[in-house]
Coordinates of C-alpha atoms in Angstrom, one line a residue:
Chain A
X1 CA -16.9 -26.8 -64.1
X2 CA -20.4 -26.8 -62.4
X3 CA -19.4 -29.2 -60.2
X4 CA -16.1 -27.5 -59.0
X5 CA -17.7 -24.3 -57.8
X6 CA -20.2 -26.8 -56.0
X7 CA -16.7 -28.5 -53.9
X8 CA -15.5 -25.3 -52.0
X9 CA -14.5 -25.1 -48.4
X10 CA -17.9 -22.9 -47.8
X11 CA -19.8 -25.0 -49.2
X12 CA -18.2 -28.5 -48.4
X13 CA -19.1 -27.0 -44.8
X14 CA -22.3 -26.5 -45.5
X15 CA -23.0 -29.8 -46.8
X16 CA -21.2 -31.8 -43.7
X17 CA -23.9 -29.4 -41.0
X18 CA -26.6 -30.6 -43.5
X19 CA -25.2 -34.3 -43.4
X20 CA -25.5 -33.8 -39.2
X21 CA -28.9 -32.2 -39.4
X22 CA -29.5 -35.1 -41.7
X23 CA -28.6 -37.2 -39.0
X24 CA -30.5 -35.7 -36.2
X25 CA -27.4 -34.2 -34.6
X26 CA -28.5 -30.9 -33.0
X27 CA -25.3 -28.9 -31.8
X28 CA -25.0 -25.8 -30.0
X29 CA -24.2 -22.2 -30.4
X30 CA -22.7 -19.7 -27.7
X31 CA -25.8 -18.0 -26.2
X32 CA -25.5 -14.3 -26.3
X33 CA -25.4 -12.5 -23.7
X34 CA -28.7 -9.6 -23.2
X35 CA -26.4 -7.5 -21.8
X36 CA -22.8 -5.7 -22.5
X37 CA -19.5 -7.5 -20.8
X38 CA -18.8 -4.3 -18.6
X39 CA -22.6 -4.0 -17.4
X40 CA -22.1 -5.8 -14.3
X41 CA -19.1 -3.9 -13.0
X42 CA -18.0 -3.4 -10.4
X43 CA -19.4 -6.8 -9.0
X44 CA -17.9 -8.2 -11.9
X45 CA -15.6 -7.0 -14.3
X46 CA -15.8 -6.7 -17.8
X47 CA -12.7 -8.7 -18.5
X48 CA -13.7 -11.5 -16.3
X49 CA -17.1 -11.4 -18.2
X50 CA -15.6 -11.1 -21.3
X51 CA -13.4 -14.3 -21.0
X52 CA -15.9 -16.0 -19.2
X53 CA -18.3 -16.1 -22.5
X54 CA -16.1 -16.2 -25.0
X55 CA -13.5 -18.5 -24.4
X56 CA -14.7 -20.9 -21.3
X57 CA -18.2 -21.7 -22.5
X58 CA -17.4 -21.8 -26.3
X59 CA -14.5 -24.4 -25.0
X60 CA -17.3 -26.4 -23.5
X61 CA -19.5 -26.0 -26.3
X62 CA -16.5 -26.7 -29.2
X63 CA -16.0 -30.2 -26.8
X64 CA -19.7 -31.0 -26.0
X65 CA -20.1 -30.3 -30.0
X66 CA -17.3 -32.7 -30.8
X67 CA -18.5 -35.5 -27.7
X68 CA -21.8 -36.2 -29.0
X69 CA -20.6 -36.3 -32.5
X70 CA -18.3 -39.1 -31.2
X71 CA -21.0 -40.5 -29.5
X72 CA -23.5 -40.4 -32.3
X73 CA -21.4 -42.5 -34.4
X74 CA -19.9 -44.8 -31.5
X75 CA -23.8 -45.5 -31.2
X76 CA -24.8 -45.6 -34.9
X77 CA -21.4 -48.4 -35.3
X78 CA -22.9 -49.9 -32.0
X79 CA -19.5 -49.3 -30.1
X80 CA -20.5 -49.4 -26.2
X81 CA -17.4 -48.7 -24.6
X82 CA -16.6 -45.8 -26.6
X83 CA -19.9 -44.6 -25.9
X84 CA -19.4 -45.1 -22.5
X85 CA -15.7 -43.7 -22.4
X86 CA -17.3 -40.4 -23.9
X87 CA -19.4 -40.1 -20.8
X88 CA -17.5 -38.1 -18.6
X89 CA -16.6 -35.8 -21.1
X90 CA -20.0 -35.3 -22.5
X91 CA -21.1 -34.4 -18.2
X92 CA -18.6 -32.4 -18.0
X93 CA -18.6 -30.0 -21.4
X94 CA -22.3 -29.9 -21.9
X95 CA -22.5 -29.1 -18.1
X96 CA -20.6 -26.5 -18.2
X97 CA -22.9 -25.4 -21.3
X98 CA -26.2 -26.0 -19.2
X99 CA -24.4 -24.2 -16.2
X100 CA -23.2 -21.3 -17.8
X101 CA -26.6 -20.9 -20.0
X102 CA -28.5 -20.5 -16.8
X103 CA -25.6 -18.2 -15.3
X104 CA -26.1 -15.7 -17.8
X105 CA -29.9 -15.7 -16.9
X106 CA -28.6 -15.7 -13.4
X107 CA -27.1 -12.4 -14.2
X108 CA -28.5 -8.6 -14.9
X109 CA -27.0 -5.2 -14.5
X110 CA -28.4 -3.2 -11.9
X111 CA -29.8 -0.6 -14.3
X112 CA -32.4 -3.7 -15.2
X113 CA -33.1 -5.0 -11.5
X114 CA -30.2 -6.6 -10.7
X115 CA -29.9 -7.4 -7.3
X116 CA -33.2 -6.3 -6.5
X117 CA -34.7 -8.7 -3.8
X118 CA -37.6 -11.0 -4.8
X119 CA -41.2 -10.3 -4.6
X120 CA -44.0 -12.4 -5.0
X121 CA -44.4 -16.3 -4.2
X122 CA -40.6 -16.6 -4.1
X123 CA -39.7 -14.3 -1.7
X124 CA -42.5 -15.9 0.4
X125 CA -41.0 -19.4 -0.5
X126 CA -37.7 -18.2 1.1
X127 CA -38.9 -16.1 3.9
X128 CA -40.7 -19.7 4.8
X129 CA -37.7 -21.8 3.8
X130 CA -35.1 -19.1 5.2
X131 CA -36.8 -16.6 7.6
X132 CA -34.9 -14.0 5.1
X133 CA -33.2 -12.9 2.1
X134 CA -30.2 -12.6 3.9
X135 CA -30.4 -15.3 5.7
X136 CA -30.5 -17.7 2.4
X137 CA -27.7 -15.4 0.9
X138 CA -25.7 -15.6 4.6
X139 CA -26.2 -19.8 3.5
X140 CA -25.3 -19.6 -0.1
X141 CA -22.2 -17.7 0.7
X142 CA -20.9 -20.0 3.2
X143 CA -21.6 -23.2 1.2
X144 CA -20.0 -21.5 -1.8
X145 CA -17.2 -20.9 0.3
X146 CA -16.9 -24.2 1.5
X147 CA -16.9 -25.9 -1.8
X148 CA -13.4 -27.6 -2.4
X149 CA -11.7 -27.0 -5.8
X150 CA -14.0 -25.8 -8.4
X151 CA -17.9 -26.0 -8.6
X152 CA -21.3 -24.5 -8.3
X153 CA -23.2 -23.3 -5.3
X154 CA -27.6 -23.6 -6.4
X155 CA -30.7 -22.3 -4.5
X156 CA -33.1 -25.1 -6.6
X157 CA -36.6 -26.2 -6.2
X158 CA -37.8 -29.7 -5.7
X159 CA -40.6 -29.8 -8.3
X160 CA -41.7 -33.0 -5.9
X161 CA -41.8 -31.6 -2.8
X162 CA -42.3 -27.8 -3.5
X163 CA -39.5 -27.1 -1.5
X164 CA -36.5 -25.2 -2.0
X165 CA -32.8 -26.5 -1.1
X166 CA -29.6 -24.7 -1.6
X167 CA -27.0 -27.5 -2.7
X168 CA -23.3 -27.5 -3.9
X169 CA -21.9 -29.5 -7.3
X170 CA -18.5 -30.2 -7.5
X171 CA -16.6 -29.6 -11.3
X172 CA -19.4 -28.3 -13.9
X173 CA -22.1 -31.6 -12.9
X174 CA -25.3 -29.9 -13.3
X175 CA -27.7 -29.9 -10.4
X176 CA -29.7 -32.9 -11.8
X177 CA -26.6 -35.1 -10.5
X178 CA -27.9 -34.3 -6.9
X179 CA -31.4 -35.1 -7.4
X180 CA -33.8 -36.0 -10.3
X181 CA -36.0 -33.2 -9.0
X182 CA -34.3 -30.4 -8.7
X183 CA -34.6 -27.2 -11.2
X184 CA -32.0 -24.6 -10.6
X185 CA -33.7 -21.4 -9.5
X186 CA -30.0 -19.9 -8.9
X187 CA -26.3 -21.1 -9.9
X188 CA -23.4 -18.9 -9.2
X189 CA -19.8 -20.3 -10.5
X190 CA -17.3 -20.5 -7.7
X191 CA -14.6 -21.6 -10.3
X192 CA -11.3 -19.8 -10.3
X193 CA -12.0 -18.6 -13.4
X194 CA -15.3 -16.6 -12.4
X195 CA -13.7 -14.3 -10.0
X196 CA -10.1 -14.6 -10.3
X197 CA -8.6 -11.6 -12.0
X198 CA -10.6 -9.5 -10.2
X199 CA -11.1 -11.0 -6.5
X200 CA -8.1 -13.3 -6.9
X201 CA -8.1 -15.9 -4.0
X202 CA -11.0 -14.3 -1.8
X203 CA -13.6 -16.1 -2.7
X204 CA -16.4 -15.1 -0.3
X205 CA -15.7 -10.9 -1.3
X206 CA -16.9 -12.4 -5.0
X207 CA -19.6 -14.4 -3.0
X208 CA -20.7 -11.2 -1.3
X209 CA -20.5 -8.7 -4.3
X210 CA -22.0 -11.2 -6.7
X211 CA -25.5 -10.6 -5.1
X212 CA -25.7 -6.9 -6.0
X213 CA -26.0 -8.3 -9.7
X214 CA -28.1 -11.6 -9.4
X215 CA -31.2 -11.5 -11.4
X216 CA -34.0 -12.4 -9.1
X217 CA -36.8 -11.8 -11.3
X218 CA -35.9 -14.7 -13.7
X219 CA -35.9 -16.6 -10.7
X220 CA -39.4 -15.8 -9.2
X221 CA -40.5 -17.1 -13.2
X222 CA -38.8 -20.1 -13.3
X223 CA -40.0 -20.7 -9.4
X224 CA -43.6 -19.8 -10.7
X225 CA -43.5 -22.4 -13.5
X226 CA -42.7 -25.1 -11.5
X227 CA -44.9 -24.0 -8.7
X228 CA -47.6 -21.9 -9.5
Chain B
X1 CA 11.3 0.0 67.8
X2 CA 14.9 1.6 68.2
X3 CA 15.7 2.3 64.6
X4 CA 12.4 4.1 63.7
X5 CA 13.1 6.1 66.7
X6 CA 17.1 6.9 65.4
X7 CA 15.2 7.6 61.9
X8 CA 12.6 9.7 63.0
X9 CA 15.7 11.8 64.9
X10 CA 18.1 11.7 62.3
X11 CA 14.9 13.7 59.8
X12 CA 14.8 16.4 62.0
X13 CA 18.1 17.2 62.7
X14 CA 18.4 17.2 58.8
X15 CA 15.6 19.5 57.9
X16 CA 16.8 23.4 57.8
X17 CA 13.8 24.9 59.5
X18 CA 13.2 23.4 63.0
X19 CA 9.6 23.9 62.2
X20 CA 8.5 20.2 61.0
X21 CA 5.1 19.9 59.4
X22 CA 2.7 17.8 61.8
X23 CA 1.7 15.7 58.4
X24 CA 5.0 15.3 57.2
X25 CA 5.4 13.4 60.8
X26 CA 2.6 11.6 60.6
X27 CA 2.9 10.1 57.7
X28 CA 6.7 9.6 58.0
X29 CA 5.4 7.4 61.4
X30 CA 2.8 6.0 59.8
X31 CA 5.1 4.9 57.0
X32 CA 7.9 3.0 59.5
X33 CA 4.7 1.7 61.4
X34 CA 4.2 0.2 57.8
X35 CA 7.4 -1.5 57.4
X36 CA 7.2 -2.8 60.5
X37 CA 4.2 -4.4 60.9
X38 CA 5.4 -5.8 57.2
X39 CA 8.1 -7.3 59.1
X40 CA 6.3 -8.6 61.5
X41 CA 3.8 -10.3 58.8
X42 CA 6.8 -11.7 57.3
X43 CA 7.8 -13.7 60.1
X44 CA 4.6 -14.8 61.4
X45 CA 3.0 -15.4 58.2
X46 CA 0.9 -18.6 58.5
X47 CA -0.5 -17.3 61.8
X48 CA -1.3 -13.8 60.7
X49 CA -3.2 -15.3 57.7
X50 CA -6.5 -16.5 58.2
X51 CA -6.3 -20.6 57.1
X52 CA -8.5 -21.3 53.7
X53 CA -10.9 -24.6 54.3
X54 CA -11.2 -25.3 50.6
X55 CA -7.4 -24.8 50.0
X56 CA -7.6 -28.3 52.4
X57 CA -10.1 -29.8 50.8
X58 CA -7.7 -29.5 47.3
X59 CA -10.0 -27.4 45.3
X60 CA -8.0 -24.5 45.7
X61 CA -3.9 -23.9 44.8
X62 CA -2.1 -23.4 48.2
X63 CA 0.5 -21.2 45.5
X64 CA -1.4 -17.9 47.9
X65 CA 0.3 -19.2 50.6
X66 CA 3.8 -18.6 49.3
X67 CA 5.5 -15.2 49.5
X68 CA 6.2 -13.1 46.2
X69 CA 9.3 -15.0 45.2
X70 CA 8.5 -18.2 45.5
X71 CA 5.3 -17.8 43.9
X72 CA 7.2 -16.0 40.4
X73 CA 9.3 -19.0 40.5
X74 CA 6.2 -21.4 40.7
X75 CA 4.8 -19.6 37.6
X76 CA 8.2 -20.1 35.5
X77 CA 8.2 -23.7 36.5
X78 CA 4.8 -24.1 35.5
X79 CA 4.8 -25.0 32.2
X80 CA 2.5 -22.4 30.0
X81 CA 0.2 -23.6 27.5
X82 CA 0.4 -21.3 25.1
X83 CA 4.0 -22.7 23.3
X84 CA 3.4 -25.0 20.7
X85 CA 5.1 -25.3 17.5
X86 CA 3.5 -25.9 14.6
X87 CA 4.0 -25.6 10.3
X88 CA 5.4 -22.6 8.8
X89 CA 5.5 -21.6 5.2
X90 CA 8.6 -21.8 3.5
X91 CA 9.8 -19.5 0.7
X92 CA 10.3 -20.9 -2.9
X93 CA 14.5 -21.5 -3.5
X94 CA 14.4 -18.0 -5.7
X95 CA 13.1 -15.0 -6.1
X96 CA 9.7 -14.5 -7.1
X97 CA 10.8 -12.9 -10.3
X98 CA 13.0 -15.5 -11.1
X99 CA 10.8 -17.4 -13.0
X100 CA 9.6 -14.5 -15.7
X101 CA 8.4 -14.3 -18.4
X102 CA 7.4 -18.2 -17.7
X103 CA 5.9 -17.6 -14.3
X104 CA 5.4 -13.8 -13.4
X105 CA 6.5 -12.5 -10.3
X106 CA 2.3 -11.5 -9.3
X107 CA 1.5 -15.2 -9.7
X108 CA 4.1 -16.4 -6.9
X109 CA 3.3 -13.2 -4.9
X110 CA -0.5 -14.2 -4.9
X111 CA -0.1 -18.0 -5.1
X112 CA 2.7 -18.8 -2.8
X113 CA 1.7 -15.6 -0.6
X114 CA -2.0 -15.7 -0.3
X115 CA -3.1 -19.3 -1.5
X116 CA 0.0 -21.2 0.3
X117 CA -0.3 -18.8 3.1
X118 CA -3.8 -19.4 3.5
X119 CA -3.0 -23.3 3.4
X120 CA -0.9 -23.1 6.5
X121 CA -2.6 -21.0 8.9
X122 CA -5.9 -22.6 8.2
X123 CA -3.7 -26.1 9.1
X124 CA -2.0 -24.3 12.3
X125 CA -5.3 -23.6 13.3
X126 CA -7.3 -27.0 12.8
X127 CA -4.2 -28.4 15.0
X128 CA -4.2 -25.9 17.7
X129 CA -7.7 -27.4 18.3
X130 CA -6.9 -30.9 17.5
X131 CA -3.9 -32.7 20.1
X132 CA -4.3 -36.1 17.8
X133 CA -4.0 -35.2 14.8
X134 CA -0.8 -32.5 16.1
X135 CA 1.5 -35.7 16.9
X136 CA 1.9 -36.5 13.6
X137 CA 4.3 -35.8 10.6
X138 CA 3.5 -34.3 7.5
X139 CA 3.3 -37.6 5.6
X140 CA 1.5 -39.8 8.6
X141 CA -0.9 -36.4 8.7
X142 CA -1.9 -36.4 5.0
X143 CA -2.3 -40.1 5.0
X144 CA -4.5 -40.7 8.5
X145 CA -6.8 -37.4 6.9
X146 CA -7.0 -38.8 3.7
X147 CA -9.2 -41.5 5.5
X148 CA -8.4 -44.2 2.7
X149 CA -11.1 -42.0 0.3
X150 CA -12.9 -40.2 2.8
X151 CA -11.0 -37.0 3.9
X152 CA -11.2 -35.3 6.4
X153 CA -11.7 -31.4 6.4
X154 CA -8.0 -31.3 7.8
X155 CA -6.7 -33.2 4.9
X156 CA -7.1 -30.6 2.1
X157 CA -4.9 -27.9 3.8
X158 CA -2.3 -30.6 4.6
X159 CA -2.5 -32.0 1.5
X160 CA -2.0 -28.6 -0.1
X161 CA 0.3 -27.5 2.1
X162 CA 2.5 -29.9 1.1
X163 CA 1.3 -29.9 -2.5
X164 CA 2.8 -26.2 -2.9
X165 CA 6.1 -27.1 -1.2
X166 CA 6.0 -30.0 -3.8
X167 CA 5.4 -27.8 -6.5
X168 CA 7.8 -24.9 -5.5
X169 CA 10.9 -27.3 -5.5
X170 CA 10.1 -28.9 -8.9
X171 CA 10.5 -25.5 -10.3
X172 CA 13.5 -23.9 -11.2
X173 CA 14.7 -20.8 -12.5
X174 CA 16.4 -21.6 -16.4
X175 CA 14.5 -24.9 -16.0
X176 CA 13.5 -27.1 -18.9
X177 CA 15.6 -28.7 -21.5
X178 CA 16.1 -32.4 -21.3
X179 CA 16.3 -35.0 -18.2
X180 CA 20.0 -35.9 -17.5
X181 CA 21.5 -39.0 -16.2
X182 CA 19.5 -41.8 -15.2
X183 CA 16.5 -40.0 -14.9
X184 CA 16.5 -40.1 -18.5
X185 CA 17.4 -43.8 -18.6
X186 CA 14.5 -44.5 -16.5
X187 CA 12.0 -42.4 -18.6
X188 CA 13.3 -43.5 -22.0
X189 CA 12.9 -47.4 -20.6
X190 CA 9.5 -46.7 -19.4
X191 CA 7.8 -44.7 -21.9
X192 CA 9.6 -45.2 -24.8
X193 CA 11.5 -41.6 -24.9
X194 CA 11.5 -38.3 -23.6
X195 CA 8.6 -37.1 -26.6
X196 CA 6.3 -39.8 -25.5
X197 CA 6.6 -38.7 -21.8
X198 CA 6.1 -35.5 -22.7
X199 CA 3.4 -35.3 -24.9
X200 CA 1.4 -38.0 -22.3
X201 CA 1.9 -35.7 -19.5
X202 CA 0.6 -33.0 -21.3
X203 CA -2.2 -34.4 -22.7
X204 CA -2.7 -35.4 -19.0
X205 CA -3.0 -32.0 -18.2
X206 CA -5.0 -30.7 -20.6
X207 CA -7.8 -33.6 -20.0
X208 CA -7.9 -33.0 -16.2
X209 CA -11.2 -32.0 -15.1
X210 CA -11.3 -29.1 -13.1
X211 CA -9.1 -28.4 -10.3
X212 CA -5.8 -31.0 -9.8
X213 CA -2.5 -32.0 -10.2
X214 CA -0.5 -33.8 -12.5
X215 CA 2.4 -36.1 -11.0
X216 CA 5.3 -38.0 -12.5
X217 CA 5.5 -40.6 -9.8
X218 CA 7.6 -44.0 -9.2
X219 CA 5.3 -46.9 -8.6
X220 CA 6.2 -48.9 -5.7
X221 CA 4.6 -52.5 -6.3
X222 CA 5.3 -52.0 -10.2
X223 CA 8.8 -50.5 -10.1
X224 CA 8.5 -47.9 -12.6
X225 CA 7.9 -45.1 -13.5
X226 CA 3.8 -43.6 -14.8
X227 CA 2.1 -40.3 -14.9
X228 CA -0.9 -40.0 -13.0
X229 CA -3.6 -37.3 -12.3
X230 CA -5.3 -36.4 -9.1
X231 CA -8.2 -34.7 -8.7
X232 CA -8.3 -31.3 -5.7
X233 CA -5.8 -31.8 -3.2
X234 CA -5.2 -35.7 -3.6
X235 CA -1.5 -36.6 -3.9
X236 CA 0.2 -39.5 -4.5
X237 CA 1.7 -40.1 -1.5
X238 CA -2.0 -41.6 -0.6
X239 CA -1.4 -44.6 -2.4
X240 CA 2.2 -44.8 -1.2
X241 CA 3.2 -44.0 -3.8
X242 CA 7.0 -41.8 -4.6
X243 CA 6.0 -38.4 -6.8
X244 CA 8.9 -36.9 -8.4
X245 CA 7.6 -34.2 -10.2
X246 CA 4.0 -32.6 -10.4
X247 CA 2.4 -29.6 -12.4
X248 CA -0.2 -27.4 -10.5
X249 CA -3.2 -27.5 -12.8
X250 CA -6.0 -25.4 -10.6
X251 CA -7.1 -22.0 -12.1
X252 CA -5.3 -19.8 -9.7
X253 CA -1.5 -21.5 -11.0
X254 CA -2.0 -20.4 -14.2
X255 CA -5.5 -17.4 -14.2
X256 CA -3.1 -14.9 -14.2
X257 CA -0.3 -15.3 -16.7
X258 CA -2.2 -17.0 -19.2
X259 CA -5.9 -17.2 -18.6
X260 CA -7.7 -20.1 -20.0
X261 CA -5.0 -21.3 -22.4
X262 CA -3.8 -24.4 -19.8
X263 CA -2.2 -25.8 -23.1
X264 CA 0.5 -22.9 -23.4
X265 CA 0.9 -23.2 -19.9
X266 CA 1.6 -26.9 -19.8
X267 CA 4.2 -26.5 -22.6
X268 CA 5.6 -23.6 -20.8
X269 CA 6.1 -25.6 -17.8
X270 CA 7.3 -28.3 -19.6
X271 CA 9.7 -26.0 -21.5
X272 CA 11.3 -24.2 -19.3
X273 CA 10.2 -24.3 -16.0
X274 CA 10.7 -27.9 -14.4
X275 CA 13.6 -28.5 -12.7
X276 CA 14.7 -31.7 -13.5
X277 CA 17.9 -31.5 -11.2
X278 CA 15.3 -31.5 -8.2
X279 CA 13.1 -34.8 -9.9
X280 CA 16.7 -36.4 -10.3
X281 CA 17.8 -36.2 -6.7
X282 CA 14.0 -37.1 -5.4
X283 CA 14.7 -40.3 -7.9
X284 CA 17.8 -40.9 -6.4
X285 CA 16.7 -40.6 -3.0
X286 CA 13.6 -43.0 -4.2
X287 CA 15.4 -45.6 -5.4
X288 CA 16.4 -46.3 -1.5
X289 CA 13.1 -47.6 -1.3
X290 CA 12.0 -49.3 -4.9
X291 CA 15.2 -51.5 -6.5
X292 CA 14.4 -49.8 -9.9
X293 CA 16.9 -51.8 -12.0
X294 CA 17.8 -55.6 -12.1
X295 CA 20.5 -56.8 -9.5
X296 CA 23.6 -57.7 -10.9
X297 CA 24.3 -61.0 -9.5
X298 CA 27.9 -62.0 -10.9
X299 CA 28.0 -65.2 -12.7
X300 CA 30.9 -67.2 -10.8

């Protein structure tokens, strides 16, 4: 009888997590968000926000979750072209989840300095770079724009060079496909899905409004750690 | 100089008070002096105008030397260059809320009037600037843009353009249901039946990455038919190859009605939107270029 209250559902679960942790398999949890869904209206609404969290990046989590499980045994059986079938959905689901953790950093109401330009060594960096603010945001825009389909637009630092480089990615590749160096500083999501219900097919009104909301002080501290 | 006189005359006798204003004369002379020297100009025009060196030496029009009405009929026969005619956006077969509750009517307004809209100005525009690439036809235009892999900025607005028009006709209002006819033949005989094509070109769907499209095409060098994805604007015409059907799998086709669940909008589409009247008569018209089935040679 011992034994039967031991073989529930709950606890069966609990004992296939602790046969992956046993493994070595670390999955991934939706990241919450430190602040509420309707915070960044009206650059964003809460709707938009609200679907954006919940159901696009816990999809890519659920996938990236269930990808490197496959992959994990495809390896542990020594099957190589499973492993390497998994690939492109491992880049693209756990992308998305690296993306979309840094967007929500990206991102702060304007009650907690959203918006607000940067001060300190980055704003120097980008006066340098970009004569101005505006004339990096002017860039970023018109690249984001640009981008064909769905992707990314990133103002990134070369941690080699010290310099910094706004770049496009096409789908949810994160910016490390477009150079071992770069750290993302800033993403913004020019996927349909980031702007759609609320901007529908003008893209660069998002592009414009998005900045009002753009956290720029976790910006200047990542910019500080890799170049201090 | 007789009829100004007999003019001048015939005024005064006319005028009830014999008193005639000194201006009034004046400029009543002045006036007929007008006419005449016109007159006169008329007549001797080449000598009463002084002659233009540089209309000799061919840097200037001699058009100044023609009176009025030949020179408006030198500007009609001159052929302007501002008439051109380029792409325009044609409206889907039926109304935009003929496709509810599958497709709602803000969808079309916003996708076929904003997204398709957009599509063909911005390619009216790269042509007005581009006489090369404005000789071609639709097809030649996607495929010389598509640059064999490398395409040019003027290929995704083609290509899209002519994706949407694609996509329009494959729907129907009341669409759905089964294939008919030899469309079904063909599908049964290449994948097996109707369930297997289904499902395959759902699942399709549903593992396309980001933004694309998802065709039913007729191979030409295999002779059958296969599903195939493309990625953006790409179409199958690129690899000359015959699409019969496709399903519209960017954000903005589907945002709207159903958010982020692609997989109800996929079996929607599948449901009860295609039209697979309009993939039957592109299969018929196909088959005049790929001999689908085995000839019948009689045996004597």
């Amino acid at each position: 009888m011992a034994l039967r209250t031991l073989a529930t559902p709950k606890t069966l679960g609990v004992l296939s997590r602790f046969q992956q942790q046993a493994r070595g398999l670390q999955t991934f949890t939706l990241p919450d968000l430190s602040y509420d869904y309707g915070a960044l209206e009206p650059a964003i609404s809460g709707e938009i926000m609200q679907l954006h969290h919940q159901k696009h990046h816990q999809t890519y989590i659920t996938n990236y979750n269930k990808a490197i499980e496959q992959l994990d045994d495809a390896i542990a059986k020594g099957d190589a072209s499973t492993a390497v079938k998994l690939q492109s959905a491992i880049k693209f689901n756990g992308g998305g989840h690296v993306n979309h953790s840094i967007f929500w950093k990206n991102l702060a109401p304007t009650s907690a300095g959203g918006g607000e330009p940067p001060h300190g060594s980055l704003g120097w960096a980008i006066d340098q770079s970009f004569t101005s603010v505006d004339k990096l945001i002017a860039k970023m825009n018109a690249e984001g724009a640009a981008v064909q389909g769905s992707g990314w637009v990133w103002l990134a630092v070369d941690k080699e060079l010290k310099r910094l480089v706004v770049e496009t990615t096409a789908n949810q590749d994160p910016l490390v496909t477009k150079g071992p160096n770069l750290v993302p500083l800033i993403g913004i999501d020019v996927w349909e899905h980031a702007y759609y219900l609320q901007y529908k097919n003008v893209r660069p009104d998002y592009l414009k409004n998005i900045w009002k909301v753009i956290n720029w002080k976790y910006a200047s501290e990542v910019y500080e750690k890799e170049c201090p | 100089m007789s009829w100004s006189c007999s003019n001048y005359l015939c005024l005064s006798s006319s005028s009830s008070s014999s008193l005639v204003n000194s201006n009034e004369l004046t400029r009543f002379n002045r006036r007929n002096l007008s006419c005449e020297y016109k007159e006169e100009r008329r007549k001797d025009n080449d000598l009463k105008r002084p002659i233009n060196i540089s209309a000799y030496n061919g840097l200037k029009s001699p058009s100044y030397k023609l009176d009025k009405a030949q020179r408006r009929k030198e500007h009609v026969l001159k052929k302007p260059n501002n008439i051109c005619a380029y792409y325009s956006l044609k409206p889907p077969s039926y109304k935009f809320d003929a496709l509810e509750p599958y497709m709602s009517k803000r969808t079309l307004e916003v996708h076929w009037g904003e997204h398709h809209r957009g599509y063909v100005e911005t390619l009216n525009k790269y042509l007005s600037k581009n006489d090369v690439l404005y000789g071609y036809t639709m097809d030649e235009l996607i495929r010389v843009t598509y640059n064999n892999g490398n395409p040019l900025p003027e290929f995704n607005v083609a290509a899209q353009v002519w994706n949407h028009d694609f996509f329009w006709e494959s729907m129907q209002p009341g669409g759905g249901n089964l294939p008919i006819l030899g469309l079904m033949d063909q599908i049964e005989k290449d994948f097996g039946s109707f369930a297997n094509f289904r499902e395959e070109f759902i699942e399709s769907a549903l593992t396309l990455f980001g933004s694309g499209w998802v065709w039913l095409v007729l191979k030409r060098n295999e002779k059958r038919l296969a599903i195939a994805t493309t990625t953006n604007a790409v179409t199958p015409l690129v690899w000359d190859d015959i699409p019969l059907l496709s399903l519209d799998m960017w954000e903005h086709a589907y945002y709207l009605d159903y958010k982020n669940d692609r997989a109800r909008y996929a079996n929607v589409f599948m449901d009860h939107l295609v039209s697979w009247n309009a993939v039957l008569g592109r299969m018929a018209r196909a088959q005049a270029f790929v001999n689908l089935g085995e000839p019948k040679i009689p045996v004597a």
